[in-house]
């Protein structure tokens, strides 16, 4: 499931449940990264060790959405 999530436009598992949750999660992650200077990373752990990691707003599909969210701040 983790590998599949990385190939979707959704930034979290929860955001895949409805369009409004997707918008809220994406907007939150965007704000953290672009306006507050933070970063959002999702990690998959096994026995306390990170076995996979990705930045959900940096995937090619999610990056395409950035221009639409940016309009809210303009």
PDB file of N, CA and C in Angstrom:
ATOM      1  N   UNK A   1       0.814  -1.187   0.000  1.00  0.00           N
ATOM      2  CA  UNK A   1       0.000   0.000   0.000  1.00  0.00           C
ATOM      3  C   UNK A   1       0.864   1.259   0.000  1.00  0.00           C
ATOM      4  N   UNK A   2       1.963   1.225   0.733  1.00  0.00           N
ATOM      5  CA  UNK A   2       2.843   2.388   0.803  1.00  0.00           C
ATOM      6  C   UNK A   2       3.401   2.725  -0.574  1.00  0.00           C
ATOM      7  N   UNK A   3       3.854   1.720  -1.290  1.00  0.00           N
ATOM      8  CA  UNK A   3       4.402   1.934  -2.635  1.00  0.00           C
ATOM      9  C   UNK A   3       3.328   2.474  -3.569  1.00  0.00           C
ATOM     10  N   UNK A   4       2.103   1.995  -3.435  1.00  0.00           N
ATOM     11  CA  UNK A   4       1.010   2.470  -4.273  1.00  0.00           C
ATOM     12  C   UNK A   4       0.666   3.915  -3.966  1.00  0.00           C
ATOM     13  N   UNK A   5       0.694   4.300  -2.694  1.00  0.00           N
ATOM     14  CA  UNK A   5       0.375   5.669  -2.305  1.00  0.00           C
ATOM     15  C   UNK A   5       1.307   6.656  -2.996  1.00  0.00           C
ATOM     16  N   UNK A   6       2.558   6.274  -3.158  1.00  0.00           N
ATOM     17  CA  UNK A   6       3.534   7.160  -3.795  1.00  0.00           C
ATOM     18  C   UNK A   6       3.215   7.431  -5.262  1.00  0.00           C
ATOM     19  N   UNK A   7       2.374   6.630  -5.852  1.00  0.00           N
ATOM     20  CA  UNK A   7       2.019   6.794  -7.264  1.00  0.00           C
ATOM     21  C   UNK A   7       0.635   7.411  -7.462  1.00  0.00           C
ATOM     22  N   UNK A   8       0.097   7.986  -6.410  1.00  0.00           N
ATOM     23  CA  UNK A   8      -1.202   8.646  -6.503  1.00  0.00           C
ATOM     24  C   UNK A   8      -1.022  10.147  -6.279  1.00  0.00           C
ATOM     25  N   UNK A   9      -2.034  10.937  -6.574  1.00  0.00           N
ATOM     26  CA  UNK A   9      -1.946  12.371  -6.272  1.00  0.00           C
ATOM     27  C   UNK A   9      -2.226  12.674  -4.799  1.00  0.00           C
ATOM     28  N   UNK A  10      -2.606  11.667  -4.023  1.00  0.00           N
ATOM     29  CA  UNK A  10      -2.959  11.872  -2.623  1.00  0.00           C
ATOM     30  C   UNK A  10      -1.715  11.977  -1.751  1.00  0.00           C
ATOM     31  N   UNK A  11      -1.747  12.877  -0.778  1.00  0.00           N
ATOM     32  CA  UNK A  11      -0.596  13.080   0.095  1.00  0.00           C
ATOM     33  C   UNK A  11      -0.660  12.229   1.358  1.00  0.00           C
ATOM     34  N   UNK A  12      -1.781  11.556   1.585  1.00  0.00           N
ATOM     35  CA  UNK A  12      -1.913  10.674   2.733  1.00  0.00           C
ATOM     36  C   UNK A  12      -2.947   9.601   2.415  1.00  0.00           C
ATOM     37  N   UNK A  13      -2.961   8.554   3.213  1.00  0.00           N
ATOM     38  CA  UNK A  13      -3.985   7.531   3.032  1.00  0.00           C
ATOM     39  C   UNK A  13      -5.371   8.130   3.266  1.00  0.00           C
ATOM     40  N   UNK A  14      -5.493   8.959   4.275  1.00  0.00           N
ATOM     41  CA  UNK A  14      -6.777   9.555   4.625  1.00  0.00           C
ATOM     42  C   UNK A  14      -7.296  10.473   3.525  1.00  0.00           C
ATOM     43  N   UNK A  15      -6.417  11.166   2.848  1.00  0.00           N
ATOM     44  CA  UNK A  15      -6.864  12.096   1.815  1.00  0.00           C
ATOM     45  C   UNK A  15      -7.512  11.379   0.631  1.00  0.00           C
ATOM     46  N   UNK A  16      -7.302  10.089   0.515  1.00  0.00           N
ATOM     47  CA  UNK A  16      -7.934   9.323  -0.547  1.00  0.00           C
ATOM     48  C   UNK A  16      -9.387   8.982  -0.279  1.00  0.00           C
ATOM     49  N   UNK A  17      -9.898   9.371   0.894  1.00  0.00           N
ATOM     50  CA  UNK A  17     -11.273   9.014   1.247  1.00  0.00           C
ATOM     51  C   UNK A  17     -12.315   9.958   0.667  1.00  0.00           C
ATOM     52  N   UNK A  18     -11.970  11.209   0.449  1.00  0.00           N
ATOM     53  CA  UNK A  18     -12.916  12.157  -0.146  1.00  0.00           C
ATOM     54  C   UNK A  18     -12.160  13.378  -0.643  1.00  0.00           C
ATOM     55  N   UNK A  19     -12.773  14.113  -1.539  1.00  0.00           N
ATOM     56  CA  UNK A  19     -12.104  15.263  -2.136  1.00  0.00           C
ATOM     57  C   UNK A  19     -11.790  16.341  -1.108  1.00  0.00           C
ATOM     58  N   UNK A  20     -12.694  16.529  -0.123  1.00  0.00           N
ATOM     59  CA  UNK A  20     -12.438  17.592   0.852  1.00  0.00           C
ATOM     60  C   UNK A  20     -11.307  17.239   1.810  1.00  0.00           C
ATOM     61  N   UNK A  21     -11.158  15.975   2.146  1.00  0.00           N
ATOM     62  CA  UNK A  21     -10.028  15.557   2.980  1.00  0.00           C
ATOM     63  C   UNK A  21      -8.727  15.673   2.199  1.00  0.00           C
ATOM     64  N   UNK A  22      -8.786  15.338   0.931  1.00  0.00           N
ATOM     65  CA  UNK A  22      -7.617  15.460   0.070  1.00  0.00           C
ATOM     66  C   UNK A  22      -7.169  16.921  -0.022  1.00  0.00           C
ATOM     67  N   UNK A  23      -8.125  17.817  -0.237  1.00  0.00           N
ATOM     68  CA  UNK A  23      -7.806  19.235  -0.330  1.00  0.00           C
ATOM     69  C   UNK A  23      -7.221  19.748   0.984  1.00  0.00           C
ATOM     70  N   UNK A  24      -7.815  19.378   2.098  1.00  0.00           N
ATOM     71  CA  UNK A  24      -7.336  19.834   3.410  1.00  0.00           C
ATOM     72  C   UNK A  24      -5.916  19.340   3.686  1.00  0.00           C
ATOM     73  N   UNK A  25      -5.652  18.074   3.415  1.00  0.00           N
ATOM     74  CA  UNK A  25      -4.307  17.532   3.650  1.00  0.00           C
ATOM     75  C   UNK A  25      -3.281  18.195   2.738  1.00  0.00           C
ATOM     76  N   UNK A  26      -3.608  18.312   1.459  1.00  0.00           N
ATOM     77  CA  UNK A  26      -2.656  18.916   0.530  1.00  0.00           C
ATOM     78  C   UNK A  26      -2.381  20.370   0.903  1.00  0.00           C
ATOM     79  N   UNK A  27      -3.418  21.118   1.208  1.00  0.00           N
ATOM     80  CA  UNK A  27      -3.249  22.516   1.582  1.00  0.00           C
ATOM     81  C   UNK A  27      -2.408  22.646   2.852  1.00  0.00           C
ATOM     82  N   UNK A  28      -2.632  21.783   3.817  1.00  0.00           N
ATOM     83  CA  UNK A  28      -1.857  21.804   5.056  1.00  0.00           C
ATOM     84  C   UNK A  28      -0.382  21.526   4.782  1.00  0.00           C
ATOM     85  N   UNK A  29      -0.098  20.493   4.005  1.00  0.00           N
ATOM     86  CA  UNK A  29       1.295  20.153   3.692  1.00  0.00           C
ATOM     87  C   UNK A  29       1.954  21.264   2.885  1.00  0.00           C
ATOM     88  N   UNK A  30       1.225  21.821   1.949  1.00  0.00           N
ATOM     89  CA  UNK A  30       1.739  22.925   1.145  1.00  0.00           C
ATOM     90  C   UNK A  30       2.101  24.106   2.043  1.00  0.00           C
ATOM     91  N   UNK A  31       1.215  24.459   2.945  1.00  0.00           N
ATOM     92  CA  UNK A  31       1.455  25.589   3.842  1.00  0.00           C
ATOM     93  C   UNK A  31       2.679  25.342   4.730  1.00  0.00           C
ATOM     94  N   UNK A  32       2.794  24.149   5.260  1.00  0.00           N
ATOM     95  CA  UNK A  32       3.948  23.817   6.103  1.00  0.00           C
ATOM     96  C   UNK A  32       5.243  23.996   5.318  1.00  0.00           C
ATOM     97  N   UNK A  33       5.251  23.514   4.088  1.00  0.00           N
ATOM     98  CA  UNK A  33       6.486  23.556   3.308  1.00  0.00           C
ATOM     99  C   UNK A  33       6.775  24.911   2.678  1.00  0.00           C
ATOM    100  N   UNK A  34       5.796  25.518   2.049  1.00  0.00           N
ATOM    101  CA  UNK A  34       6.043  26.739   1.287  1.00  0.00           C
ATOM    102  C   UNK A  34       5.951  28.015   2.115  1.00  0.00           C
ATOM    103  N   UNK A  35       5.131  28.021   3.121  1.00  0.00           N
ATOM    104  CA  UNK A  35       4.926  29.247   3.893  1.00  0.00           C
ATOM    105  C   UNK A  35       5.620  29.236   5.250  1.00  0.00           C
ATOM    106  N   UNK A  36       5.811  28.062   5.826  1.00  0.00           N
ATOM    107  CA  UNK A  36       6.450  27.969   7.145  1.00  0.00           C
ATOM    108  C   UNK A  36       7.883  27.454   7.077  1.00  0.00           C
ATOM    109  N   UNK A  37       8.304  26.987   5.914  1.00  0.00           N
ATOM    110  CA  UNK A  37       9.676  26.524   5.747  1.00  0.00           C
ATOM    111  C   UNK A  37       9.966  25.154   6.324  1.00  0.00           C
ATOM    112  N   UNK A  38       8.940  24.400   6.600  1.00  0.00           N
ATOM    113  CA  UNK A  38       9.128  23.054   7.148  1.00  0.00           C
ATOM    114  C   UNK A  38       9.164  22.014   6.053  1.00  0.00           C
ATOM    115  N   UNK A  39       9.074  20.775   6.460  1.00  0.00           N
ATOM    116  CA  UNK A  39       9.013  19.682   5.493  1.00  0.00           C
ATOM    117  C   UNK A  39       8.100  18.594   6.033  1.00  0.00           C
ATOM    118  N   UNK A  40       7.482  17.896   5.113  1.00  0.00           N
ATOM    119  CA  UNK A  40       6.595  16.789   5.466  1.00  0.00           C
ATOM    120  C   UNK A  40       7.134  15.548   4.775  1.00  0.00           C
ATOM    121  N   UNK A  41       7.437  14.539   5.558  1.00  0.00           N
ATOM    122  CA  UNK A  41       7.910  13.266   5.034  1.00  0.00           C
ATOM    123  C   UNK A  41       7.103  12.149   5.661  1.00  0.00           C
ATOM    124  N   UNK A  42       6.831  11.131   4.864  1.00  0.00           N
ATOM    125  CA  UNK A  42       6.127   9.950   5.350  1.00  0.00           C
ATOM    126  C   UNK A  42       7.144   8.822   5.389  1.00  0.00           C
ATOM    127  N   UNK A  43       7.212   8.145   6.524  1.00  0.00           N
ATOM    128  CA  UNK A  43       8.182   7.066   6.686  1.00  0.00           C
ATOM    129  C   UNK A  43       7.468   5.755   6.997  1.00  0.00           C
ATOM    130  N   UNK A  44       7.992   4.693   6.434  1.00  0.00           N
ATOM    131  CA  UNK A  44       7.516   3.345   6.721  1.00  0.00           C
ATOM    132  C   UNK A  44       8.567   2.684   7.600  1.00  0.00           C
ATOM    133  N   UNK A  45       8.150   2.263   8.781  1.00  0.00           N
ATOM    134  CA  UNK A  45       9.071   1.667   9.743  1.00  0.00           C
ATOM    135  C   UNK A  45       8.815   0.174   9.887  1.00  0.00           C
ATOM    136  N   UNK A  46       9.892  -0.561  10.098  1.00  0.00           N
ATOM    137  CA  UNK A  46       9.801  -1.983  10.412  1.00  0.00           C
ATOM    138  C   UNK A  46      10.819  -2.263  11.499  1.00  0.00           C
ATOM    139  N   UNK A  47      10.343  -2.726  12.633  1.00  0.00           N
ATOM    140  CA  UNK A  47      11.200  -3.000  13.791  1.00  0.00           C
ATOM    141  C   UNK A  47      12.003  -1.760  14.179  1.00  0.00           C
ATOM    142  N   UNK A  48      11.359  -0.602  14.088  1.00  0.00           N
ATOM    143  CA  UNK A  48      12.007   0.645  14.492  1.00  0.00           C
ATOM    144  C   UNK A  48      12.965   1.242  13.478  1.00  0.00           C
ATOM    145  N   UNK A  49      13.116   0.603  12.333  1.00  0.00           N
ATOM    146  CA  UNK A  49      14.021   1.099  11.295  1.00  0.00           C
ATOM    147  C   UNK A  49      13.224   1.631  10.105  1.00  0.00           C
ATOM    148  N   UNK A  50      13.664   2.739   9.552  1.00  0.00           N
ATOM    149  CA  UNK A  50      13.026   3.297   8.370  1.00  0.00           C
ATOM    150  C   UNK A  50      13.392   2.426   7.175  1.00  0.00           C
ATOM    151  N   UNK A  51      12.373   1.860   6.533  1.00  0.00           N
ATOM    152  CA  UNK A  51      12.642   1.031   5.359  1.00  0.00           C
ATOM    153  C   UNK A  51      12.205   1.716   4.061  1.00  0.00           C
ATOM    154  N   UNK A  52      11.419   2.764   4.170  1.00  0.00           N
ATOM    155  CA  UNK A  52      11.032   3.544   2.999  1.00  0.00           C
ATOM    156  C   UNK A  52      10.586   4.921   3.474  1.00  0.00           C
ATOM    157  N   UNK A  53      10.770   5.908   2.612  1.00  0.00           N
ATOM    158  CA  UNK A  53      10.427   7.287   2.955  1.00  0.00           C
ATOM    159  C   UNK A  53      10.128   8.050   1.669  1.00  0.00           C
ATOM    160  N   UNK A  54       9.200   8.975   1.768  1.00  0.00           N
ATOM    161  CA  UNK A  54       8.985   9.874   0.642  1.00  0.00           C
ATOM    162  C   UNK A  54       8.343  11.164   1.109  1.00  0.00           C
ATOM    163  N   UNK A  55       8.476  12.190   0.279  1.00  0.00           N
ATOM    164  CA  UNK A  55       7.875  13.493   0.535  1.00  0.00           C
ATOM    165  C   UNK A  55       6.626  13.576  -0.329  1.00  0.00           C
ATOM    166  N   UNK A  56       5.440  13.509   0.262  1.00  0.00           N
ATOM    167  CA  UNK A  56       4.210  13.404  -0.528  1.00  0.00           C
ATOM    168  C   UNK A  56       3.930  14.572  -1.461  1.00  0.00           C
ATOM    169  N   UNK A  57       4.374  15.750  -1.149  1.00  0.00           N
ATOM    170  CA  UNK A  57       4.121  16.888  -2.040  1.00  0.00           C
ATOM    171  C   UNK A  57       5.163  16.998  -3.138  1.00  0.00           C
ATOM    172  N   UNK A  58       6.146  16.137  -3.126  1.00  0.00           N
ATOM    173  CA  UNK A  58       7.212  16.177  -4.130  1.00  0.00           C
ATOM    174  C   UNK A  58       7.029  15.148  -5.240  1.00  0.00           C
ATOM    175  N   UNK A  59       6.017  14.301  -5.137  1.00  0.00           N
ATOM    176  CA  UNK A  59       5.791  13.328  -6.200  1.00  0.00           C
ATOM    177  C   UNK A  59       5.364  14.066  -7.462  1.00  0.00           C
ATOM    178  N   UNK A  60       5.670  13.527  -8.642  1.00  0.00           N
ATOM    179  CA  UNK A  60       5.307  14.227  -9.886  1.00  0.00           C
ATOM    180  C   UNK A  60       3.815  14.545  -9.984  1.00  0.00           C
ATOM    181  N   UNK A  61       2.976  13.631  -9.579  1.00  0.00           N
ATOM    182  CA  UNK A  61       1.540  13.852  -9.674  1.00  0.00           C
ATOM    183  C   UNK A  61       1.095  14.947  -8.711  1.00  0.00           C
ATOM    184  N   UNK A  62       1.606  14.926  -7.501  1.00  0.00           N
ATOM    185  CA  UNK A  62       1.241  15.947  -6.515  1.00  0.00           C
ATOM    186  C   UNK A  62       1.805  17.308  -6.904  1.00  0.00           C
ATOM    187  N   UNK A  63       2.984  17.338  -7.503  1.00  0.00           N
ATOM    188  CA  UNK A  63       3.585  18.609  -7.923  1.00  0.00           C
ATOM    189  C   UNK A  63       2.708  19.346  -8.933  1.00  0.00           C
ATOM    190  N   UNK A  64       1.994  18.598  -9.757  1.00  0.00           N
ATOM    191  CA  UNK A  64       1.113  19.209 -10.749  1.00  0.00           C
ATOM    192  C   UNK A  64       0.009  20.033 -10.082  1.00  0.00           C
ATOM    193  N   UNK A  65      -0.365  19.684  -8.879  1.00  0.00           N
ATOM    194  CA  UNK A  65      -1.445  20.364  -8.171  1.00  0.00           C
ATOM    195  C   UNK A  65      -0.987  21.666  -7.516  1.00  0.00           C
ATOM    196  N   UNK A  66       0.305  21.835  -7.386  1.00  0.00           N
ATOM    197  CA  UNK A  66       0.852  22.978  -6.656  1.00  0.00           C
ATOM    198  C   UNK A  66       0.386  24.320  -7.225  1.00  0.00           C
ATOM    199  N   UNK A  67       0.329  24.437  -8.527  1.00  0.00           N
ATOM    200  CA  UNK A  67      -0.054  25.716  -9.144  1.00  0.00           C
ATOM    201  C   UNK A  67      -1.476  26.128  -8.770  1.00  0.00           C
ATOM    202  N   UNK A  68      -2.360  25.159  -8.565  1.00  0.00           N
ATOM    203  CA  UNK A  68      -3.733  25.472  -8.200  1.00  0.00           C
ATOM    204  C   UNK A  68      -3.821  25.967  -6.753  1.00  0.00           C
ATOM    205  N   UNK A  69      -3.049  25.361  -5.882  1.00  0.00           N
ATOM    206  CA  UNK A  69      -3.041  25.787  -4.481  1.00  0.00           C
ATOM    207  C   UNK A  69      -2.370  27.141  -4.339  1.00  0.00           C
ATOM    208  N   UNK A  70      -1.340  27.377  -5.129  1.00  0.00           N
ATOM    209  CA  UNK A  70      -0.644  28.662  -5.078  1.00  0.00           C
ATOM    210  C   UNK A  70      -1.590  29.815  -5.369  1.00  0.00           C
ATOM    211  N   UNK A  71      -2.564  29.595  -6.219  1.00  0.00           N
ATOM    212  CA  UNK A  71      -3.532  30.644  -6.546  1.00  0.00           C
ATOM    213  C   UNK A  71      -4.298  31.132  -5.312  1.00  0.00           C
ATOM    214  N   UNK A  72      -4.480  30.273  -4.330  1.00  0.00           N
ATOM    215  CA  UNK A  72      -5.181  30.679  -3.100  1.00  0.00           C
ATOM    216  C   UNK A  72      -4.380  31.711  -2.313  1.00  0.00           C
ATOM    217  N   UNK A  73      -3.067  31.692  -2.499  1.00  0.00           N
ATOM    218  CA  UNK A  73      -2.205  32.609  -1.762  1.00  0.00           C
ATOM    219  C   UNK A  73      -1.912  33.905  -2.538  1.00  0.00           C
ATOM    220  N   UNK A  74      -2.216  33.891  -3.831  1.00  0.00           N
ATOM    221  CA  UNK A  74      -1.957  35.082  -4.649  1.00  0.00           C
ATOM    222  C   UNK A  74      -2.982  36.164  -4.413  1.00  0.00           C
TER     223      UNK A  74
END
